[in-house]
Each structure stands twice: as C-alpha cells, then as structure tokens.
Short mmCIF file of C-alpha atoms in Angstrom, two decimals:
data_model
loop_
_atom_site.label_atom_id
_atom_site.label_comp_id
_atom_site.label_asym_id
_atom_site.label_seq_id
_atom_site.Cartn_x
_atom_site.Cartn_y
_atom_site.Cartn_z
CA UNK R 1 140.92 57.97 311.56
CA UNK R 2 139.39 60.38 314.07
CA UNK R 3 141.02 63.34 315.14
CA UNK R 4 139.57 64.81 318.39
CA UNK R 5 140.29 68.10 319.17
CA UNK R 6 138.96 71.35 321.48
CA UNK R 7 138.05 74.30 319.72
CA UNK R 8 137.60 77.56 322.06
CA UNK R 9 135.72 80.43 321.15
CA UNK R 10 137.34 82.79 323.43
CA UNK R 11 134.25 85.45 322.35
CA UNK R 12 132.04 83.39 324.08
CA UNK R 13 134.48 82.66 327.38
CA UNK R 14 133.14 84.55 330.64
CA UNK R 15 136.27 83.38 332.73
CA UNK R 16 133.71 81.33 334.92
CA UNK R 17 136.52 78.71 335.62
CA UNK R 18 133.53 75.48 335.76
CA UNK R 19 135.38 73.66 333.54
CA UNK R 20 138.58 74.41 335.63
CA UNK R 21 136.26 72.82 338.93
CA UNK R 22 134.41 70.13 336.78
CA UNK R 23 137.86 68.76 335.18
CA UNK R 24 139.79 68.78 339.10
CA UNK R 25 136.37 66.45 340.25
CA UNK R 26 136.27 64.53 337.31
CA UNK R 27 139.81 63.39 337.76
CA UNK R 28 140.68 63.63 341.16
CA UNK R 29 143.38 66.30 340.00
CA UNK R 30 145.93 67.64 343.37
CA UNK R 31 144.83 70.19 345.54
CA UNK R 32 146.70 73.37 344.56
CA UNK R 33 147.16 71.84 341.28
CA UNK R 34 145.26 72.29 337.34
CA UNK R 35 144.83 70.01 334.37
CA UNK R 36 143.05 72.97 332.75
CA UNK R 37 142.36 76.99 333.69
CA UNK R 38 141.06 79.79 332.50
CA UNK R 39 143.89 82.54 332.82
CA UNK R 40 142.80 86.53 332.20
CA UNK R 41 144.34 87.91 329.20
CA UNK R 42 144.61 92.02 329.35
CA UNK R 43 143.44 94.63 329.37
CA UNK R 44 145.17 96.08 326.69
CA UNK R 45 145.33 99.51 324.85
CA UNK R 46 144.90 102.91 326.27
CA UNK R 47 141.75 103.86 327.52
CA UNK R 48 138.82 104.13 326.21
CA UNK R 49 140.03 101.57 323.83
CA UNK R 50 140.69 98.59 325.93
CA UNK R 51 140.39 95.23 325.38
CA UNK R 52 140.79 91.64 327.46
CA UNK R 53 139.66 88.30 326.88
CA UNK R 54 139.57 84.97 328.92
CA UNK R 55 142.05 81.99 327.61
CA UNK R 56 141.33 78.30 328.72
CA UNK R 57 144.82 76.55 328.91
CA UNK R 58 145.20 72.79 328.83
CA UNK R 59 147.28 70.16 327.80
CA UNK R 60 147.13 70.93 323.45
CA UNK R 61 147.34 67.18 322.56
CA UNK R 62 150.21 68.20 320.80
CA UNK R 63 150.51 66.28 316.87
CA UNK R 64 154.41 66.22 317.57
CA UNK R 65 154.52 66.24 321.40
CA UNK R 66 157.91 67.21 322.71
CA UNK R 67 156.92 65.28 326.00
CA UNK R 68 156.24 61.53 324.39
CA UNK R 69 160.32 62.07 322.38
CA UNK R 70 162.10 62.77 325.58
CA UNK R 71 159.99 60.27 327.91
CA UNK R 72 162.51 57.91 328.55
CA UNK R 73 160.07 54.81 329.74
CA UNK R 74 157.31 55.03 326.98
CA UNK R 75 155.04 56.12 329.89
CA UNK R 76 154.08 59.59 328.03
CA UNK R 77 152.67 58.49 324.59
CA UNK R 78 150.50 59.07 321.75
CA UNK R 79 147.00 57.12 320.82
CA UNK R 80 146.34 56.45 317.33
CA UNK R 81 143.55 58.61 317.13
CA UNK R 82 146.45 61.85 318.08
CA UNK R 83 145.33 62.06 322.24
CA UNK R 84 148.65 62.49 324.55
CA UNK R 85 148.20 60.48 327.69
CA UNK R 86 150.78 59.04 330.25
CA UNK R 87 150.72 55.59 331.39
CA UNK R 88 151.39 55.57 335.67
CA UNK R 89 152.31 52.32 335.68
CA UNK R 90 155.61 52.97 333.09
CA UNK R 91 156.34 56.88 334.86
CA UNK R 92 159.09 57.02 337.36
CA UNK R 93 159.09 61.01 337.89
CA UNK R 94 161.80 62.15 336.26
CA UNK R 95 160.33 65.06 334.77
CA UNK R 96 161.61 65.63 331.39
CA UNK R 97 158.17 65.66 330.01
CA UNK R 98 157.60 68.73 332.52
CA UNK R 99 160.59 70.57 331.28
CA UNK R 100 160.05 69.45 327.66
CA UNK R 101 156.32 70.98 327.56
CA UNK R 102 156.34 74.15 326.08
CA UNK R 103 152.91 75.13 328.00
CA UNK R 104 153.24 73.96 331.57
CA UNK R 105 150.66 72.24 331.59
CA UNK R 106 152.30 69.21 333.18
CA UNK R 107 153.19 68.57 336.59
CA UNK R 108 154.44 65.86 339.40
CA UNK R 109 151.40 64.80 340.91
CA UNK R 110 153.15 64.80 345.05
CA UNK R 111 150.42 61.58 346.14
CA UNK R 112 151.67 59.54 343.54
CA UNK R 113 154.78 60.16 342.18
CA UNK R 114 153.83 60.51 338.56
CA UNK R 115 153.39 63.01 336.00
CA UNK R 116 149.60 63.90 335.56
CA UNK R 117 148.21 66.15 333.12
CA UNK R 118 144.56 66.56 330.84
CA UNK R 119 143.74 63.65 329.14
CA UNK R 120 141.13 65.19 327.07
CA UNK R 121 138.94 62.99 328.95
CA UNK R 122 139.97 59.63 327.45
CA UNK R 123 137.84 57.85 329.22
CA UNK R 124 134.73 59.70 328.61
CA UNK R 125 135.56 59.94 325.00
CA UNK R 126 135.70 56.00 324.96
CA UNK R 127 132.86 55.66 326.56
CA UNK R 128 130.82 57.95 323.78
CA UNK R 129 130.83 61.47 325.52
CA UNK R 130 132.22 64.59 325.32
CA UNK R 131 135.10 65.55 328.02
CA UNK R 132 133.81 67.09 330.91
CA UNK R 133 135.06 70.44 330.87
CA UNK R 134 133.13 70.54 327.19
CA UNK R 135 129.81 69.58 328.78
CA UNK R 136 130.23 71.47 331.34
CA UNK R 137 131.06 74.83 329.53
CA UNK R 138 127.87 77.29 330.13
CA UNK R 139 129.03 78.98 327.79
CA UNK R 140 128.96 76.71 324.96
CA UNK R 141 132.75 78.29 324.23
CA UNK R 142 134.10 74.98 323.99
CA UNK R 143 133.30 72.46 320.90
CA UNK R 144 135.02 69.17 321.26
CA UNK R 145 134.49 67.03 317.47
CA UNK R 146 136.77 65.63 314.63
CA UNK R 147 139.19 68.03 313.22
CA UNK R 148 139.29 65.20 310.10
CA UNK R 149 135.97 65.36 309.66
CA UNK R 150 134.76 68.26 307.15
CA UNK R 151 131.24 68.14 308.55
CA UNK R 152 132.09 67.75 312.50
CA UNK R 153 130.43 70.98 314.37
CA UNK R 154 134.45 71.93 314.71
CA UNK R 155 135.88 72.01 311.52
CA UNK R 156 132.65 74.09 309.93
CA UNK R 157 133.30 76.93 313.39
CA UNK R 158 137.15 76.55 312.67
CA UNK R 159 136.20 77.36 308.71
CA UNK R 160 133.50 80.14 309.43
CA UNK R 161 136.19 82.06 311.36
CA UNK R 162 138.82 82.30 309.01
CA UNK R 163 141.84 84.03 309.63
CA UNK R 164 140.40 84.04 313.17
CA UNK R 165 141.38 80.98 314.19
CA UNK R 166 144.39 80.63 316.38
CA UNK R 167 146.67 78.52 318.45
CA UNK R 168 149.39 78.74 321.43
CA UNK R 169 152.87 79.17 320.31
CA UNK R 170 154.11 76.62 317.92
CA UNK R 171 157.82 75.42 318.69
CA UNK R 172 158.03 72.52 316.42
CA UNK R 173 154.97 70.53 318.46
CA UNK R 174 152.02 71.31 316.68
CA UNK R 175 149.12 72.58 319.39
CA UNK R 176 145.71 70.64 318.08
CA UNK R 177 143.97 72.89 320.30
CA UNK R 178 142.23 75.72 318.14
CA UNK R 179 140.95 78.77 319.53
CA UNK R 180 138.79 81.78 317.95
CA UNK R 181 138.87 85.40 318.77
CA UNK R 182 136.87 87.88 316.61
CA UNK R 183 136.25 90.65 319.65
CA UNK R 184 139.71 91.25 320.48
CA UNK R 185 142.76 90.96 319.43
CA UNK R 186 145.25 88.06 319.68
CA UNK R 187 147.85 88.09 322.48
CA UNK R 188 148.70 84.21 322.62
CA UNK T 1 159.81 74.68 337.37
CA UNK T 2 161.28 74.21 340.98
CA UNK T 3 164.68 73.39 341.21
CA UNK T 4 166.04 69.76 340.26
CA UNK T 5 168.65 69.73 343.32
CA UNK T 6 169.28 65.83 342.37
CA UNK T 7 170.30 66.79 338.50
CA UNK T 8 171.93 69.72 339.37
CA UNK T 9 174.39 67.36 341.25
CA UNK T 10 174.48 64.71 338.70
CA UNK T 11 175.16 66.65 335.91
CA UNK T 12 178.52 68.56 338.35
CA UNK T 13 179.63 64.97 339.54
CA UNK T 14 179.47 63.45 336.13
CA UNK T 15 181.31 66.39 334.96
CA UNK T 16 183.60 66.21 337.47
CA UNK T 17 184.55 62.39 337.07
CA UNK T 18 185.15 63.18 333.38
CA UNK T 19 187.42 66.10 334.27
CA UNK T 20 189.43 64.06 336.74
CA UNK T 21 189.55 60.90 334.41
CA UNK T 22 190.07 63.89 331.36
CA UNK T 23 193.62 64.82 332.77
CA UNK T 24 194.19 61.13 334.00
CA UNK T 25 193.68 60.58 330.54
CA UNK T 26 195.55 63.24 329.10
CA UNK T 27 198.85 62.83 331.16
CA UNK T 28 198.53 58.48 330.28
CA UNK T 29 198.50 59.75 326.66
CA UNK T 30 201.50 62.17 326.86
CA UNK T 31 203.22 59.22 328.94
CA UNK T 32 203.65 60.95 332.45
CA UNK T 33 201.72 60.75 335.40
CA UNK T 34 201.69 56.77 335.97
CA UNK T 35 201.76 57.71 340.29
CA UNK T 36 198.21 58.61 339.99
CA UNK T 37 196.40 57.05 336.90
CA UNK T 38 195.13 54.33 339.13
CA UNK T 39 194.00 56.52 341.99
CA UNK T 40 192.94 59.39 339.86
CA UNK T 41 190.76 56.65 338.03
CA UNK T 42 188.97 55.58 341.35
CA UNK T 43 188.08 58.52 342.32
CA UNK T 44 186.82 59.95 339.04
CA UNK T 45 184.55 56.33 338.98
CA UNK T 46 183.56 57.24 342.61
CA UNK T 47 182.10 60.53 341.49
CA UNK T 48 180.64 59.30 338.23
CA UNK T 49 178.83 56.75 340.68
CA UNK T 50 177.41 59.50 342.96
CA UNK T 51 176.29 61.64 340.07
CA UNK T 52 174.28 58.30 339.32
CA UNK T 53 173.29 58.13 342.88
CA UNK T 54 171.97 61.49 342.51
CA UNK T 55 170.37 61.08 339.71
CA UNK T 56 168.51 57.91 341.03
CA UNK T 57 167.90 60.10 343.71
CA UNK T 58 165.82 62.54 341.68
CA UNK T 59 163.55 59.30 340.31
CA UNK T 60 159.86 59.32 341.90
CA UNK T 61 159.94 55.35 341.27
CA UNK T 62 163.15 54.40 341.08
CA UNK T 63 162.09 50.29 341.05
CA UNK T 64 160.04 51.37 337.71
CA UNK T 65 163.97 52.05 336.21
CA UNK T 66 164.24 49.12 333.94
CA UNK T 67 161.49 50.68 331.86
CA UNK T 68 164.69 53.13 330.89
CA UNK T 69 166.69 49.78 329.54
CA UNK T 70 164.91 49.61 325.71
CA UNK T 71 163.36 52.81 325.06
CA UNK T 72 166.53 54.00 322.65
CA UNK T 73 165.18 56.76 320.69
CA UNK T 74 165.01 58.99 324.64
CA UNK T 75 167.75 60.80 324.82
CA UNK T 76 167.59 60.00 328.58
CA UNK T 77 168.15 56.44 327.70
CA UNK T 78 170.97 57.24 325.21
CA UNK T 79 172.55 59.77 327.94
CA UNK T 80 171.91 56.50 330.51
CA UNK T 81 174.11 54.16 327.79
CA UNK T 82 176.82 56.86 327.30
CA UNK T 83 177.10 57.13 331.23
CA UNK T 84 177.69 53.18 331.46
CA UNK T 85 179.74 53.03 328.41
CA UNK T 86 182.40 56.17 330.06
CA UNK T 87 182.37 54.32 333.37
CA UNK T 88 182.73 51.07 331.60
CA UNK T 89 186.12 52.26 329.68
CA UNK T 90 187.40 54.24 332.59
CA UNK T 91 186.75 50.40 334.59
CA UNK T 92 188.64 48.42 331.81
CA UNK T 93 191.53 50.80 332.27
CA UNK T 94 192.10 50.45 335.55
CA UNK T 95 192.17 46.57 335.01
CA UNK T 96 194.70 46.96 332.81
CA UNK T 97 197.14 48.83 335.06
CA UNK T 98 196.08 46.63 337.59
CA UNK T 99 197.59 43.38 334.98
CA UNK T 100 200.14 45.68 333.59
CA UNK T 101 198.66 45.73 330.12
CA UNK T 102 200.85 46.99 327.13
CA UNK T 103 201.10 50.55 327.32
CA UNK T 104 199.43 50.89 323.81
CA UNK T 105 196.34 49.26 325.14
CA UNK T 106 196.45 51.36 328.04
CA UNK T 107 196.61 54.33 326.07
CA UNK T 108 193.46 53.15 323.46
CA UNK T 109 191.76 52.42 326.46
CA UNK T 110 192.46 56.20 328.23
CA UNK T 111 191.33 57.69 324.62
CA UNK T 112 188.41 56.01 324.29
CA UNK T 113 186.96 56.66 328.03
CA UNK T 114 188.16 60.41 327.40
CA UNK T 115 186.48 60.67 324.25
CA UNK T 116 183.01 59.06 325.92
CA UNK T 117 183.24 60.93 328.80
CA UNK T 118 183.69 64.50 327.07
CA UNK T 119 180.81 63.37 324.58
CA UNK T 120 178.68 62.56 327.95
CA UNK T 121 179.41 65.93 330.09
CA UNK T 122 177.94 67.37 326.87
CA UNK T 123 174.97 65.26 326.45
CA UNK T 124 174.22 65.18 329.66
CA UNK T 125 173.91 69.84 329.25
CA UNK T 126 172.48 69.29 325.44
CA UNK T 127 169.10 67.15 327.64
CA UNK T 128 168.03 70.53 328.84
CA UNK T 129 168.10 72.28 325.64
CA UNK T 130 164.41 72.75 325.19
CA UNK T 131 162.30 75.24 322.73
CA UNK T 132 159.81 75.10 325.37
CA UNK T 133 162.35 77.06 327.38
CA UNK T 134 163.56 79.83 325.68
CA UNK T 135 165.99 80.43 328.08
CA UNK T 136 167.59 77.06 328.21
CA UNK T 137 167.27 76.75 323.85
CA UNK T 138 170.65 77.22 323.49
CA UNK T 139 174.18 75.10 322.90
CA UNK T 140 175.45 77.53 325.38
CA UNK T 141 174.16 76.09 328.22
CA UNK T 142 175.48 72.49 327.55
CA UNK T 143 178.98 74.19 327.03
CA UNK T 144 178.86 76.13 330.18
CA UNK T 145 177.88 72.78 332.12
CA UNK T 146 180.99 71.44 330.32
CA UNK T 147 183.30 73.77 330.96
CA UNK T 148 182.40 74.63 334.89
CA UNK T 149 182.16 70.50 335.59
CA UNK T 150 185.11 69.58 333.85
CA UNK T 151 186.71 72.88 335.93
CA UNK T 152 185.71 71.09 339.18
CA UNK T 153 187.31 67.53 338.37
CA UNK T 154 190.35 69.29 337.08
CA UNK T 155 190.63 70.80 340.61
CA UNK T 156 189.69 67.95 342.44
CA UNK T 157 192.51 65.79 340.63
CA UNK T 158 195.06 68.78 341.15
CA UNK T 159 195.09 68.68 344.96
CA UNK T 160 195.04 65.02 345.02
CA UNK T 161 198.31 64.89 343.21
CA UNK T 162 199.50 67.68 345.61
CA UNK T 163 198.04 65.99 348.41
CA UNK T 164 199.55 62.74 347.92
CA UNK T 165 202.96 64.68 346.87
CA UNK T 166 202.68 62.74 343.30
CA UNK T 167 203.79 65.73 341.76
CA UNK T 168 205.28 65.92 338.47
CA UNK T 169 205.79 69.44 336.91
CA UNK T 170 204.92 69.09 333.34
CA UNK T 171 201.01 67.64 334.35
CA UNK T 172 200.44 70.45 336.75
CA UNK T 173 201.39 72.80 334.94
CA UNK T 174 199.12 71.68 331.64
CA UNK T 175 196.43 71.50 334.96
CA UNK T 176 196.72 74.80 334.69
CA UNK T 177 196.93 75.99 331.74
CA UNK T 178 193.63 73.84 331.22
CA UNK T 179 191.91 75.17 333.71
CA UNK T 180 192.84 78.38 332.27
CA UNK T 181 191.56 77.74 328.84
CA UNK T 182 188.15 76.24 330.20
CA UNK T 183 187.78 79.62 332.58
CA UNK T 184 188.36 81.84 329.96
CA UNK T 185 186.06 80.14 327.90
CA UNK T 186 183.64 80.21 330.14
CA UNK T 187 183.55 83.94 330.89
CA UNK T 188 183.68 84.23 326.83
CA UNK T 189 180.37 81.58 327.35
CA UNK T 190 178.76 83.52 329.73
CA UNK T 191 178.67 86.88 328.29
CA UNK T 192 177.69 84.86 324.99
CA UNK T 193 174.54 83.62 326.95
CA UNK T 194 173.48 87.10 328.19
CA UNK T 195 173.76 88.18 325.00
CA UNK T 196 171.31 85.17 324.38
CA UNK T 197 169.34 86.27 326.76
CA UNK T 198 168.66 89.73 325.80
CA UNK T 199 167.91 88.44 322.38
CA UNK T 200 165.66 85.80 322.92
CA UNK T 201 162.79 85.09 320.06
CA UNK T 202 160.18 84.94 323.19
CA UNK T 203 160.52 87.58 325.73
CA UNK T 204 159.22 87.81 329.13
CA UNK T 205 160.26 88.91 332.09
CA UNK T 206 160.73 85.86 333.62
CA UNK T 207 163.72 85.00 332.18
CA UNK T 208 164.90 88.96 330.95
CA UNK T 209 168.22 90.07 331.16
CA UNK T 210 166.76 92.54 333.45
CA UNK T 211 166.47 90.11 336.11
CA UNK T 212 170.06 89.28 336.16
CA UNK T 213 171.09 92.59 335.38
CA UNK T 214 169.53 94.88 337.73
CA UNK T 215 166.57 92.34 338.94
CA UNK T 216 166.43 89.84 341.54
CA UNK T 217 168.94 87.38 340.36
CA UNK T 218 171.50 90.40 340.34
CA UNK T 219 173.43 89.25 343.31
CA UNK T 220 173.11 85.95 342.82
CA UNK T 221 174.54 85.92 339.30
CA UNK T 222 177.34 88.43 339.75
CA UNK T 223 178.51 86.36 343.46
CA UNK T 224 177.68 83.02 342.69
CA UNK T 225 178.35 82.27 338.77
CA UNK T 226 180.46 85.07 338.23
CA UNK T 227 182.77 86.08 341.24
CA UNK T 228 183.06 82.81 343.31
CA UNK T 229 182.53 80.39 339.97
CA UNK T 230 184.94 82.10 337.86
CA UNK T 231 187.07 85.27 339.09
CA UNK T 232 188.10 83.23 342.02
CA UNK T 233 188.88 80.13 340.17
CA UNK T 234 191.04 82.23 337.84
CA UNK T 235 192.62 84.00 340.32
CA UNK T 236 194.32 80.93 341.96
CA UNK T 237 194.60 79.42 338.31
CA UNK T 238 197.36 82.61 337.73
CA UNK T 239 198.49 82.53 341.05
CA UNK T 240 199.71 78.65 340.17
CA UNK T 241 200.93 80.01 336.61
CA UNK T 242 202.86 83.01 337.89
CA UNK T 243 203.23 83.23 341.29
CA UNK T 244 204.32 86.24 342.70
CA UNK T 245 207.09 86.48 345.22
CA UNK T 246 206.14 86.19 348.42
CA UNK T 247 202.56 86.32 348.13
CA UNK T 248 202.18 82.79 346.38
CA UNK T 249 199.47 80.71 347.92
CA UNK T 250 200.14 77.12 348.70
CA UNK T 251 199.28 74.42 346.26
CA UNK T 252 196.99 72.35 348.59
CA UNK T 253 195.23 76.06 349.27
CA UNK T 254 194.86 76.89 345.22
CA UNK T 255 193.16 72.87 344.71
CA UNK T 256 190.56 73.05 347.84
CA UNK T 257 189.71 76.64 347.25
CA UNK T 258 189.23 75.80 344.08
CA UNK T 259 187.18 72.81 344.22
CA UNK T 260 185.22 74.47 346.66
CA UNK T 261 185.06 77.70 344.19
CA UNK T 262 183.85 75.64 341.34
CA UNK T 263 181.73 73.49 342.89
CA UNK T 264 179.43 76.90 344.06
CA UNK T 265 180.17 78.35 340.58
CA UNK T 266 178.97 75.23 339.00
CA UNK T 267 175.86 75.10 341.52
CA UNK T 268 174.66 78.81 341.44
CA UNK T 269 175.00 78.59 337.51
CA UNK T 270 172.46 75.59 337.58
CA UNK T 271 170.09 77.33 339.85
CA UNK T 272 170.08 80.55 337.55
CA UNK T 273 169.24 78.28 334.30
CA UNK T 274 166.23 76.76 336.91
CA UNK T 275 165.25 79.88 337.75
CA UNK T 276 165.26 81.64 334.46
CA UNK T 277 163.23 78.37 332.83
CA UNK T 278 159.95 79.35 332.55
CA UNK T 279 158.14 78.15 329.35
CA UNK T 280 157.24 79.98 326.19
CA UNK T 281 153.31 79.87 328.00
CA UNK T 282 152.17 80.48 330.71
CA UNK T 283 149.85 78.19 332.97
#
C-alpha cells in the first residue's frame, strides 16, 4: 500500500509563499483563510550568530488523526492509502475536529458551513500528479512520493539526512509530514 | 479558536438541569422534599432541553444531525446518548409521581437519572480535554465545568423552593452545605489549574500564567471566575449557613443573586478556557 507523504527541505525554503497562492486557487480556499503557509521561524541567537528559517505548515495527514476519533458524523476520515480528508456532505460544523487538531490547520469554511482543510491534493494525486503546492514549489523544497517505498525520491532525501529529519510536535497523532533542516537549528 | 457561545451555554444548562434534578434527587432519596420533586423535575428537563437547543444552535447543518445517530466510537455521539438517556430517566420519574408509583421505584428511578446526569456534566467538560490544547489537557477543566454548573442548578432549585414557599429545613440547609462543598472545591480546582498552567509541557504565551496573572486576562479572571463566580457565591452560601443578626439577606435575594453570580462565574470561566486554547502549533 502507498503511503504519500510531503517532505520539506526547509534549507531550500525562500518563504516565497507560491505554494500558499497556488493551493488557495487550486481549491477555491476562503478569502482571509489558508490550507497551507509558509510562517517565518526566527531569528534566533545573539548577533552575529543568528539564524531563521522558513516553515511550510499544512494539514500533516496525521497516521492517528485526533480529528477523524472525535468527528462525530464520519465526515472527517482516513483513506486507505493514510490521506485525511472530510466528506461535506456528512459535516454539520460542529467543530471538534478544529479544536481536536493539534496544528490549526483546520477551520469553518463561513460560505459553506463545513470544515475545510488541505487535502494533499486528493484529486490531483488520483488523477496521477503531484499536489499543487509540490509542483508549484520553485524551490524544489517540497518532494511529495511514497514514504513505503525504499526507492521513492522521499524516503532516499529522508535517509540522506539522518538525524536531520524532523516533524511538528507529536501528541499521540503521528505528523506524516517530514521536514529537513541542516542550516539551522530546529525550533518546531 | 473564537469563542463557542452555543457550547458554552450547553455545557452551563446541562449542568444546571443535573444540579437541579441532583438535589431533586438527593432530597427523593433521603425521603423529604415530595412539594417540589415534580416541579423541580420540569424545570431541570426544561434546561436540559435548552442546553440541547443551544447546542443545536452551534450546528452549521443542523438537518445533516442524523449522521450523529450510529457513529458510536465519537465521543460526541456517546455524550449525545448520555444526554437522552439523563433526560430519559429524569422523564420516567416524573411519570411515576404523576401515577403514584411505589416509592422504591421512585427512588431507583431518582438514582439512576442522578447517577447519568453527574456522569454527563462530566463528559460533557472531559470533550474538551484535548493534547492539541495544552491548556485545556487537563481533568481539571471537566471538574471545574462540574462543579460551577452543578453550582448554578443548585441555586436555581433553591429559590424555587423559596419562591414557591415549599420550604423544608433539612433540604435547604444540605442546599447549602452543597453548594458549599462544590465552591470550596472549586477555588481548591482553580488554583490547581493555575498551577497547571504555569507548568504546562508546551509553553507559550498564549495561554501563560502571565496572561492571567498580570496579562490581559487579569481582570477578567480575578472579576469574572474568581470574585463574581465564586467569592460572591460563597458569600451568600455563609450568609444562608450563619446568618448574622440583623444583617441576614433574604432567601429569595441569596437564590437570584446567586443564580445570577454563577451563571457569570460559570460563563467568564468558559471564555478564559476559549481564550487560553491555542494549539501546541501555530498556523
């Protein structure tokens, strides 16, 4: 079974925020609103010796997400293949999923009524391609492939980096989203 | 997250049904009380019914609600269940003093809608306990909604016995003393959650004891949760207990003060968990 996953090489991250514009086109996301951005981390130290970094945030397709237990309709659920999506036709707005997200990366979407948040691009995924804010990135920071597969361009980056390789806070959820950072140091 | 005004009354009216229905309850078991068991009943029904009004309230799409019915392992659903279940019980009993069941059955019946309803005020705290909030990952918080909802009903019940002139000593004066015992434990809760607060595995200032100790939620937490919501409260719980001569306060004054004392306490303590729940990231 295939595991998609993001990896983000925050070395290579220039805080551009196109993947923040390309995913809100993509998928019609609320004005005012974000399915992913690129938030500025730092500086830190004491000069001379600073240091800052740019951090993509998105929905971390979670392998135990806290949003599908508490959804109390089945609209928030879990593919097969690991991606967290919500089905609008099930939501009814309550909002647990929101407070039960340990990276705010949900929200009530005010046109509609529902909960919206990343899908990873589902449907592009489906349809053969990467997700938008991956083909979009400039940068080439972010790698989308199979975490399962030993050969995918992801797992071979998330080996070469060794003890490099992080991810956002872990309460119990299990972030699948992986992110490098060699130049800096780590400040979540 | 913005504030959930809906939930923040659903979770104080369901609390405050149980309270009512709690001393009901209580005063059917010891054998006393029988003026107001049916009234009391009806009106701690009507508030468990506008806590579920409010809480429908707070739905985006309300006609998507059946989607709730079979989706067991949510503990939305389960709290949903244990909501119809209490109101269910609390129903049954007022049938039977409406037929003049046995008093036995009256009393099962009493025990088991207390013993429902105390398990739902709970539940209904224990749904925010999140570790993506640090501030709200605590048992604290579901025992602080317990203990300022169940303060309210308690209240509420009081001046309707006083109101209607149902009085009998020996159940207003264990009003009291419970209202007593759930104040005090709340203080003893609330300094135990500042405590939690200043300790908390994921720091930020967002939700820092800083903010409602010398921040912006200063004034708010010391008036709201902690003067009107409790000192007040207390005050007229020990003016009841021990009233001094000539400066006692009438009964119906110590029940409507008090509802309207816990009902801000209640509220501003709400807000404060709202306004302290930011999660362990930022977006």
């Amino acid at each position: 079974m295939k595991k998609p996953a993001i990896l983000i090489d925050l070395d290579r991250c220039v805080g551009c925020q196109s993947c923040t514009v390309v995913c809100k086109m993509e998928n019609d996301v609320e004005l005012g609103e974000f399915w992913t951005k690129v938030v500025h981390m730092g500086p830190y130290g004491k000069f001379p010796d600073l240091q800052m970094y740019f951090m993509p945030k998105l929905c971390q397709h979670c392998e135990e997400p806290s949003c599908v237990d508490v959804c109390p309709t089945g609209a928030s659920f879990q593919r097969e293949d690991g991606i967290v999506l919500i089905d609008h036709n099930k939501c009814i707005g309550c909002q647990f999923c929101v407070m039960a997200c340990p990276y705010g990366v949900r929200h009530l979407d005010k046109r509609s009524g529902v909960v919206t948040k990343c899908t990873l691009c589902a449907h592009r995924i489906d349809a053969g391609e990467e997700p938008i804010c991956v083909k979009s990135c400039q940068q080439r920071s972010r790698i989308f492939g199979d975490l399962d597969d030993p050969n995918s361009e992801i797992s071979k980056k998330i080996q070469a980096a060794g003890d490099k390789v992080y991810t956002l806070t872990d309460t119990g959820n299990h972030p699948k989203v992986r992110y490098i950072l060699q130049k800096a140091d780590w400040k979540g | 997250m913005e504030i959930q005004w809906h939930l923040v009354f659903y979770t104080l009216l369901v609390g405050a049904g149980v309270g009512v229905f709690a001393l009901v309850a209580i005063s059917e078991l010891m054998g006393k009380g029988k003026q107001y068991h049916m009234s009391g009943s009806i009106i701690s029904l009507v508030l468990l019914a506008l806590g579920g009004f409010a809480s429908f309230l707070h739905l985006q799409h309300p006609e998507r609600g059946a989607n709730i019915l079979g989706n067991f392992q949510s503990p939305i659903t389960q709290e949903m269940y244990l909501a119809v279940v209490t109101g269910l019980f609390i129903l049954l009993y007022i049938v039977m003093i409406k037929i003049e069941a046995s008093t036995l059955s009256k009393k099962v019946m009493a025990g088991l809608g207390l013993v429902f309803g105390i398990l739902l005020v709970f539940f209904s705290g224990l749904l925010y306990v999140f570790p993506a909030r640090p501030a709200w990952n605590t048992l604290l918080l579901p025992l602080i909604y317990f203990t300022s909802s169940l303060s309210l009903g308690i209240f509420v019940l009081y001046s309707w016995i006083r109101f209607k002139k149902l009085e009998e000593k020996a159940v207003s004066d264990f009003a009291m003393k419970a209202l007593s015992a759930l104040l005090i434990l709340q203080s003893l809760l609330l300094v135990g959650y500042l405590v939690f607060l200043s300790a908390n595995p994921y720091p930020d200032p967002t939700r820092s004891i800083g903010r409602v100790m010398g921040g912006d939620l200063t004034a708010f937490f010391w008036l709201g949760v902690v003067l009107v919501g409790l000192v007040v409260p207390l005050f007229l719980v020990f003016q009841s207990i021990k009233p001094k001569a000539g400066h006692s306060l009438p009964p119906l004054t110590i029940g409507a003060v008090g509802i309207l004392a816990t009902l801000v306490g209640g509220v501003a303590f709400r807000t404060l968990m709202y306004l302290l729940g930011t999660t362990v990231e930022k977006f």
